[in-house]
Amino acid sequence: MLTLQCPYCGVMAEETELHAGGEAHLKRFGPGSSDEDFETYMFMRENPKGVHFERWRHVNGCGKWFHAARCTATLEVFGTYSAQVSEPPQQIKDAITAKRPGWSWRNFA
Amino acid sequence: MSEAVSALNNAYAKGAITVQEVGPQGMITLRGDLSDAAFGAAVAQVTGASVPGQRKITHAGANAVAWMSPDELLILLPYAEVGAAVSSLNAALAGTHFLAVNVSDARALFRVTGKPGPVREVIAKLAPADLSPDAFALGDIRRTRLAQVAAAFWLTQEGEANLVCFRSVARYAFDLLATSAAAGPVGFFRQG
Ligand SMILES: [Zn+2]
């Protein structure tokens, strides 16, 4: 069972109070983009064993979307943070580095 | 004008713990900048209560203001006063980024009454939330799910909990609460 703290209402929400929103920090390629960029945006996803970044929604709660950093292998949660960012804040990166030195994920490390 | 009737016409489940659908209850969803002084003044003007902090509910007589999200409040006031209150909010907040909607007929309100510990248990059996007195006290409101549907609840006093949900699932919510109450206390919360 995964428990994430919603950064908007502060509730320690267990998984059944949340809705999973897939991979975090995707850059959207829409009309006018190249076929290659659109395909990558549409279909290509990270599937790591370890550090991962996701979007979640506190659907049975305050209703807000947020970001979570966690380990897919152990379910350890490194932190949750605002939806209004395009990359993880430094304190989240630091929290991951403390537990998983040398980690990387897409362009982040 | 037609007579307003609540979702279950005040259905009542009697027992050591009673569950009652109460209402019609006036409710307004108010969205905006909760930290704005003019917003707070508008809320105080129609309710007499202050803007609550995160996951809190404030009261003023029969009125209450509940924190629903960082940009949303639920205002509770007598059913007959909602129209005037929405007009007041619209006038007071004109020109700011806000939304005030009468949701009275889109919601259902329930009251669970009994001994303090068992009342907490009735909800704790149905929701993935910590209902212990240390984690959930008077003045707190919790939005979560009740089995399969979204709900929010708060204590009006020890031994009395109020719960709101969408009107469309009122029967389901009432049956959940009544079944949970009828199953009796399990003695998890040592509160009498
Ligand atoms: Zn939340």
PDB file of C-alpha atoms and ligand atoms in Angstrom, chain A residues 6 8-10 58 61-63, ligand 1:
ATOM      1  CA  CYS A   6      -0.845  15.571  -0.658  1.00  0.00           C
ATOM      2  CA  TYR A   8      -2.049  20.859  -1.186  1.00  0.00           C
ATOM      3  CA  CYS A   9      -4.175  19.697   1.751  1.00  0.00           C
ATOM      4  CA  GLY A  10      -1.501  17.961   3.818  1.00  0.00           C
ATOM      5  CA  HIS A  58      -5.991  13.558  -4.715  1.00  0.00           C
ATOM      6  CA  GLY A  61      -9.884  14.571  -1.237  1.00  0.00           C
ATOM      7  CA  CYS A  62      -8.987  18.127  -2.179  1.00  0.00           C
ATOM      8  CA  GLY A  63      -9.055  17.224  -5.883  1.00  0.00           C
TER       9      GLY A  63
HETATM   10 ZN    ZN C   1      -5.152  16.903  -1.113  1.00  0.00          ZN
END
